[in-house]
Coordinates of C-alpha atoms and ligand atoms in Angstrom, one line a residue:
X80 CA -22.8 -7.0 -15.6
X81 CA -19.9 -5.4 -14.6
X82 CA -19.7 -4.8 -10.6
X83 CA -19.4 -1.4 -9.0
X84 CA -20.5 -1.4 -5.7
X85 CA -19.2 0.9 -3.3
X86 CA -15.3 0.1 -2.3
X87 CA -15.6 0.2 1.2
X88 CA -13.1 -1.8 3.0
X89 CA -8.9 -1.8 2.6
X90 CA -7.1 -4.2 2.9
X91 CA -3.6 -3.8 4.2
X92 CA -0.6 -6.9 3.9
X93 CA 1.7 -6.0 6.7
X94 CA 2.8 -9.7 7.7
X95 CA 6.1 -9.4 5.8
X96 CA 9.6 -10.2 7.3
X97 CA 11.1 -6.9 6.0
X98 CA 14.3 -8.9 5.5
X99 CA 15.7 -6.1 3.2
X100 CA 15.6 -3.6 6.0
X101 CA 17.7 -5.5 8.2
X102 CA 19.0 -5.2 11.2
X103 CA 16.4 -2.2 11.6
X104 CA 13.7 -4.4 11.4
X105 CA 14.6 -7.3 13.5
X106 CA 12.4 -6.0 16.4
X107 CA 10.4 -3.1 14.7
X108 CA 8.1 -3.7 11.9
X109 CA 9.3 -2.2 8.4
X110 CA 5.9 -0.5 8.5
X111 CA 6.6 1.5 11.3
X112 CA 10.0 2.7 10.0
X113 CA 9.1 6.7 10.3
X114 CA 9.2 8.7 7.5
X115 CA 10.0 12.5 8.8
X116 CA 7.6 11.6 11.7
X117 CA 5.2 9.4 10.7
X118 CA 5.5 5.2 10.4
X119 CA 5.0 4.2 6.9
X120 CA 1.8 2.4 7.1
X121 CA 0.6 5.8 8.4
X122 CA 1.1 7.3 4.7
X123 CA -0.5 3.8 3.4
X124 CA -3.9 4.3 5.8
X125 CA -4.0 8.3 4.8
X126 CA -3.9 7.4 1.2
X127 CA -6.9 5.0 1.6
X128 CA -9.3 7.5 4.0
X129 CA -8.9 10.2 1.1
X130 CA -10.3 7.6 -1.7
X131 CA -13.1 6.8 0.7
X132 CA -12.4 3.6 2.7
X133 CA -14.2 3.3 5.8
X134 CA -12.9 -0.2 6.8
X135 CA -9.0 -0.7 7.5
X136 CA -7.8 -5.1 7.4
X137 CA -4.9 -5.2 8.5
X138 CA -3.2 -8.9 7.6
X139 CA -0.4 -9.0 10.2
X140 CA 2.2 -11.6 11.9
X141 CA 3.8 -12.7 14.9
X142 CA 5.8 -9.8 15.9
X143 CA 3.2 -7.5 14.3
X144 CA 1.2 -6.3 17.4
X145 CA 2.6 -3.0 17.3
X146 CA 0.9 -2.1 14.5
X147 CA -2.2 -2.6 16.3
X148 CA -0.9 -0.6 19.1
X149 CA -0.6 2.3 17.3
X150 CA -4.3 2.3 15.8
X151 CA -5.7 2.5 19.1
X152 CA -5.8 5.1 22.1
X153 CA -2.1 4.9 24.6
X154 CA -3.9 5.5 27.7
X155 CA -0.5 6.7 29.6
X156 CA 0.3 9.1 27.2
X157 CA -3.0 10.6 26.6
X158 CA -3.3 11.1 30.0
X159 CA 0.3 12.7 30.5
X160 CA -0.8 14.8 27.8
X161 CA -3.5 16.0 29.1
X162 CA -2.1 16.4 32.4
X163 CA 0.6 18.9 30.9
X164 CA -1.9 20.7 28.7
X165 CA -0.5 19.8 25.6
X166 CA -3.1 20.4 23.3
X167 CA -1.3 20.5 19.6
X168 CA -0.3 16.7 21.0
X169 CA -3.6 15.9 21.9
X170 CA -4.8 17.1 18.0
X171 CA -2.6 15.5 16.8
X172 CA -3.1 12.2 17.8
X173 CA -7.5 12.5 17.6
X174 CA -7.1 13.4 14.4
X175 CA -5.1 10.3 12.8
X176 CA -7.4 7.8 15.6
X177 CA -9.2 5.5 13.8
X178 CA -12.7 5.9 14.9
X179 CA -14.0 2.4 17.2
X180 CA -14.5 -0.3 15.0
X181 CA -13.1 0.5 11.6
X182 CA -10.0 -1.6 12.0
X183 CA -9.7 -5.3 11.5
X184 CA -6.6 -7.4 12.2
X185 CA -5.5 -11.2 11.2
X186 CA -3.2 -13.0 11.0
X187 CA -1.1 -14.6 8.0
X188 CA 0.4 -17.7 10.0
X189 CA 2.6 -18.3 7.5
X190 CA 5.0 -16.5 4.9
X191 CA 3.3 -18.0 1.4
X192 CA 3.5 -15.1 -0.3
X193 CA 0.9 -12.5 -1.3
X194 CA -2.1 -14.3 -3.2
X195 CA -2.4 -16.1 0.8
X196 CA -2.1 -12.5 2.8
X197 CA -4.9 -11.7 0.5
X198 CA -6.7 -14.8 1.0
X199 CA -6.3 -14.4 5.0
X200 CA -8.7 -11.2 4.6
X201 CA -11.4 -13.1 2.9
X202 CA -13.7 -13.2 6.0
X203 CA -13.5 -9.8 7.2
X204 CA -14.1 -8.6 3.5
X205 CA -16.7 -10.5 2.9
X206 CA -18.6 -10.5 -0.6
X207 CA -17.9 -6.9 -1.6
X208 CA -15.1 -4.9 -3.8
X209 CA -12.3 -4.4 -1.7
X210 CA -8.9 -2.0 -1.8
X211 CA -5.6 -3.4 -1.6
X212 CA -2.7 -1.4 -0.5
X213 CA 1.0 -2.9 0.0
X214 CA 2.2 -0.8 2.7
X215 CA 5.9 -0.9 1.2
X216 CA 4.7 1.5 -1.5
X217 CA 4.1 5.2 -0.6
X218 CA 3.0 7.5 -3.0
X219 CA 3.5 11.0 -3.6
X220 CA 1.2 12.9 -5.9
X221 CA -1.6 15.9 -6.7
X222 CA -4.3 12.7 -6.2
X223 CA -3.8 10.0 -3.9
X224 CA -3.4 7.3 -6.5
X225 CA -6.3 5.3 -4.5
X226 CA -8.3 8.1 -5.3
X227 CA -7.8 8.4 -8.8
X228 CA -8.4 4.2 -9.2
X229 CA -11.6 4.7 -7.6
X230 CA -12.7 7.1 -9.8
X231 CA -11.9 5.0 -12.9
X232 CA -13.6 2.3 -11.0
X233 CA -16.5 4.1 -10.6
X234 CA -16.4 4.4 -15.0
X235 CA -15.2 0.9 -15.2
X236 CA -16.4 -1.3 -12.9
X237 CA -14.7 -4.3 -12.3
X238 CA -11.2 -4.8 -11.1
X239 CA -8.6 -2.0 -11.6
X240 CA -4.9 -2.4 -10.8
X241 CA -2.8 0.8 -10.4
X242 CA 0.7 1.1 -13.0
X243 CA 2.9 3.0 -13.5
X244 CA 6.1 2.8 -15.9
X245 CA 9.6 1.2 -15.2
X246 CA 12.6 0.9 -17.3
X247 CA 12.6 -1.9 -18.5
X248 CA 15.8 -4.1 -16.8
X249 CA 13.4 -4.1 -13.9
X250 CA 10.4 -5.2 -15.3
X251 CA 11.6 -8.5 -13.9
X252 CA 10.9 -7.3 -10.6
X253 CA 7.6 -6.9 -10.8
X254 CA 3.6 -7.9 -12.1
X255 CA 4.0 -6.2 -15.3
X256 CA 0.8 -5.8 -17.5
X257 CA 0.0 -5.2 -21.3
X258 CA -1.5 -2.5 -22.8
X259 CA -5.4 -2.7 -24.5
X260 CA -7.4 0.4 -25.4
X261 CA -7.8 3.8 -23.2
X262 CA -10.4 4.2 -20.6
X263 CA -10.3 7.0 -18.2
X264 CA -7.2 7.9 -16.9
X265 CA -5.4 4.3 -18.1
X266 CA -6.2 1.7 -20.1
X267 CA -7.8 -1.9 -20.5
X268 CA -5.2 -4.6 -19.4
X269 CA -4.6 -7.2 -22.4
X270 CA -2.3 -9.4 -20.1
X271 CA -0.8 -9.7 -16.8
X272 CA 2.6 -11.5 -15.8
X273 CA 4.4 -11.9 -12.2
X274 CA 8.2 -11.1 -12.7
X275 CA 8.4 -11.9 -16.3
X276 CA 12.2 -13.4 -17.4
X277 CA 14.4 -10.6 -19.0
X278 CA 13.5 -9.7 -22.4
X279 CA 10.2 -11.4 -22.3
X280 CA 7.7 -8.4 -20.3
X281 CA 4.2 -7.3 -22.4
X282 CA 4.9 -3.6 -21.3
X283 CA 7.1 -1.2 -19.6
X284 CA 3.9 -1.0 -17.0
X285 CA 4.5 -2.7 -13.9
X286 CA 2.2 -2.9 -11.1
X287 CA 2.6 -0.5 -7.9
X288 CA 1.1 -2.2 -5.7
X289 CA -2.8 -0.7 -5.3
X290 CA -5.4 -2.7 -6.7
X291 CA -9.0 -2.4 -6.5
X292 CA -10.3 -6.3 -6.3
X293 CA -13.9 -7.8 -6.5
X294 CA -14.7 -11.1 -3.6
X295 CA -14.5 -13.2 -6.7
X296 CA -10.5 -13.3 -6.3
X297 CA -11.0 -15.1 -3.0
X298 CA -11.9 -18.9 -4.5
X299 CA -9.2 -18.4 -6.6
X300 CA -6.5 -17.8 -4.1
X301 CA -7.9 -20.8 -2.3
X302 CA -6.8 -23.6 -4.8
X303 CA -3.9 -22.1 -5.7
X304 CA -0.5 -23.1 -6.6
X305 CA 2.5 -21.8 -5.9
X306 CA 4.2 -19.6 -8.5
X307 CA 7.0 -17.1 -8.7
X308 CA 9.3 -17.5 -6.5
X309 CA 7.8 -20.7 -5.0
X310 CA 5.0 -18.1 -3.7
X311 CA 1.2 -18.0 -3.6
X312 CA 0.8 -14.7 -5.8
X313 CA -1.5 -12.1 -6.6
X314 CA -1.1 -11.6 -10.0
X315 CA -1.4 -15.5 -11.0
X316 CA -4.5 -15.3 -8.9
X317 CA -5.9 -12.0 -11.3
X318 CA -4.5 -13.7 -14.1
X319 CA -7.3 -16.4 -13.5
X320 CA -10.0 -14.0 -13.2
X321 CA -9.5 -11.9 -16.0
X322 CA -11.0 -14.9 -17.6
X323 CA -14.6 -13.9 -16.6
X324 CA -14.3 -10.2 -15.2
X325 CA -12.6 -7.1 -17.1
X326 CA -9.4 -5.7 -15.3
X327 CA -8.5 -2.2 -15.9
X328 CA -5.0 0.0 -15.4
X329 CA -5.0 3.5 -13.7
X330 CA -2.0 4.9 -14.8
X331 CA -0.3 6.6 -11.6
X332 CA 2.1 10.0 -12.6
X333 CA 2.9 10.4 -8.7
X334 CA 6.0 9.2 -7.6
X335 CA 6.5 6.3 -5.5
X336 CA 9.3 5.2 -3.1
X337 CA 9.3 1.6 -2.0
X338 CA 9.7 2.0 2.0
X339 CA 10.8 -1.8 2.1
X340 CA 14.3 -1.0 0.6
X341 CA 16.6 1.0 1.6
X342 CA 17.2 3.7 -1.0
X343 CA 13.5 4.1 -1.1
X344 CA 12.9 4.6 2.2
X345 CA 15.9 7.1 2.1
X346 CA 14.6 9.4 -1.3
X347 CA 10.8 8.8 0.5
X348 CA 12.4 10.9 4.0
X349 CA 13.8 13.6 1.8
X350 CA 11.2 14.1 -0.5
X351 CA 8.4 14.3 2.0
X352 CA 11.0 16.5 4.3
X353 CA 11.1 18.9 1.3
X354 CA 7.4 19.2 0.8
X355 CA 7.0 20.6 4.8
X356 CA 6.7 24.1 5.5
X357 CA 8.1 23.3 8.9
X358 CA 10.9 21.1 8.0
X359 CA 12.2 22.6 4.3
X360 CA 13.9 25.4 5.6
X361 CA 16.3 23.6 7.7
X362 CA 17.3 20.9 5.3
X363 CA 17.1 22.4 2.0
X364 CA 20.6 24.6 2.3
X365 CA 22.7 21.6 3.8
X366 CA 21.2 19.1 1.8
X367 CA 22.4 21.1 -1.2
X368 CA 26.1 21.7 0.2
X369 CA 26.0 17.7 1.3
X370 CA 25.3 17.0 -2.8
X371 CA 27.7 19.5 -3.7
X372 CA 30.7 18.2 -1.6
X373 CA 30.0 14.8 -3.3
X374 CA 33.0 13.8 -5.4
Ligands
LIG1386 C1 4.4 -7.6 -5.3 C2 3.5 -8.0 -6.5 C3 4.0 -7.4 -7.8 C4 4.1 -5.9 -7.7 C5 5.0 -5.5 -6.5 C6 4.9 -4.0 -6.3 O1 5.7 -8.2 -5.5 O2 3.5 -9.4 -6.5 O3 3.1 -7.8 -8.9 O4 4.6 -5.4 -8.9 O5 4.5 -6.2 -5.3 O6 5.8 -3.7 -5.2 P1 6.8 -8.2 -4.3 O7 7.3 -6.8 -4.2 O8 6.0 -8.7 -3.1 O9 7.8 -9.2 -4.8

């Protein structure tokens, strides 16, 4: 029988070393690079409370506790706040508060790539279907793409991994998946394969970085051996399960900027400045004449 309990719980891989953002991320997380005026991760945690998640794991690091910081109550400024009367502040910062005890943190104590972050959560998940956001990736779309993968969960059961299409001289940067028949809004995966060589990918599909996971992943990631990149990956991991439990694509139509690279993070601050009422009108014009005075 296919599994399709309730996703619950999210889990979040924020341990990474960011070293693409350098220096800006010698002493600052990459997830709490801001994005118009919010830290990344912020974007990532929204994305899951709209599908339904009620649990947030985080998987952090050394040099990671600021992340936790910022999930819970700054008792200087809340006061200082209040003290001034500063009540759109005060708003502001309830509403995005997680509420007491629906956060989780770990630790990865070592960098061995993402099939171990994962693994790190297994306790605090515990045997239940779990969410899986990488909190480089935010996404921009009608539906939260979370959203939309638990609604073809909730057809499909099983795992579902979240695609979307790339050209393909970068397939080789990512999980890439093959194509089986349509169900929902995506299809059943035939294949999956972490950074194919050039010229050898199933599909033009690579993976986004959401995935909806069932507890059964967590043995797997336990015994397993390195692979690309000398790493302890994810999609090896799935690879293995797909033997006994269906996998399923939701294909995203959102756009997504990865936050962990520079140009991403860049086109992610402009596009979500454009979409704000308070912030478009002030940008939009110079933007334009900064594009137009481009030689
Ligand atoms: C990871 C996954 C890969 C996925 C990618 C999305 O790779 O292993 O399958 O396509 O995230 O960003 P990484 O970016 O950690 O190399």
């Amino acid at each position: 029988m296919t599994d399709k309990r309730k996703v619950r719980k999210a889990v979040f891989p924020v341990a990474g070393l960011g070293t693409r953002f350098l220096p800006a991320t010698k002493a600052v997380p990459k997830e709490m690079l801001t994005v118009v005026d919010k830290p990344v991760i912020q974007y990532v945690v929204d994305e899951a409370l709209e599908a339904g998640i009620e649990h947030l794991i985080f998987v952090t690091g050394r040099s990671k506790a600021v992340i936790e910081d910022y999930f819970d109550i700054q008792v200087e400024l809340d006061q200082t706040l209040r003290e001034r009367n500063k009540k759109a502040e005060i708003e502001l910062l309830e509403a995005i508060l997680p509420k007491a005890g629906t956060t989780s943190f770990t630790r990865q104590q070592a960098p061995l790539g993402l099939g171990h972050a994962v693994w790190c959560a297994r306790d605090l998940v515990g045997d239940e279907p779990f969410a899986l956001l990488l909190p480089d990736m935010i996404m921009k779309g009608e539906k939260g793409c979370l959203k939309g993968m638990v609604e073809l969960y909730e057809q499909s059961g099983g795992n579902v991994i979240a695609v979307e299409e790339c050209a393909p001289n970068q397939a080789h940067k990512y999980g890439i998946v093959g194509v089986g028949d349509k169900i929902g809004e995506g299809f059943k995966i035939t294949k999956m394969v972490e950074k194919p060589a050039p010229g050898t990918a199933p599909s033009n599909f690579f993976i986004n970085g959401r995935y909806i996971l069932q507890p059964e992943i967590f043995p797997i990631l336990e015994r397993q051996e390195r692979g690309a990149g000398n790493e302890i990956q994810l999609t090896d991991g799935m690879v293995k399960l797909s033997g006994a439990q269906p996998f399923a694509a939701y294909h995203f139509r959102g756009d997504t900027y990865d936050c962990g690279a520079k140009d991403g993070f860049i086109l992610a601050n402009v596009a979500f400045a454009l979409e704000r009422g308070d912030i478009r009108p002030s940008v939009e014009e110079p933007l334009k004449a900064l594009l137009q005075s481009l030689k």
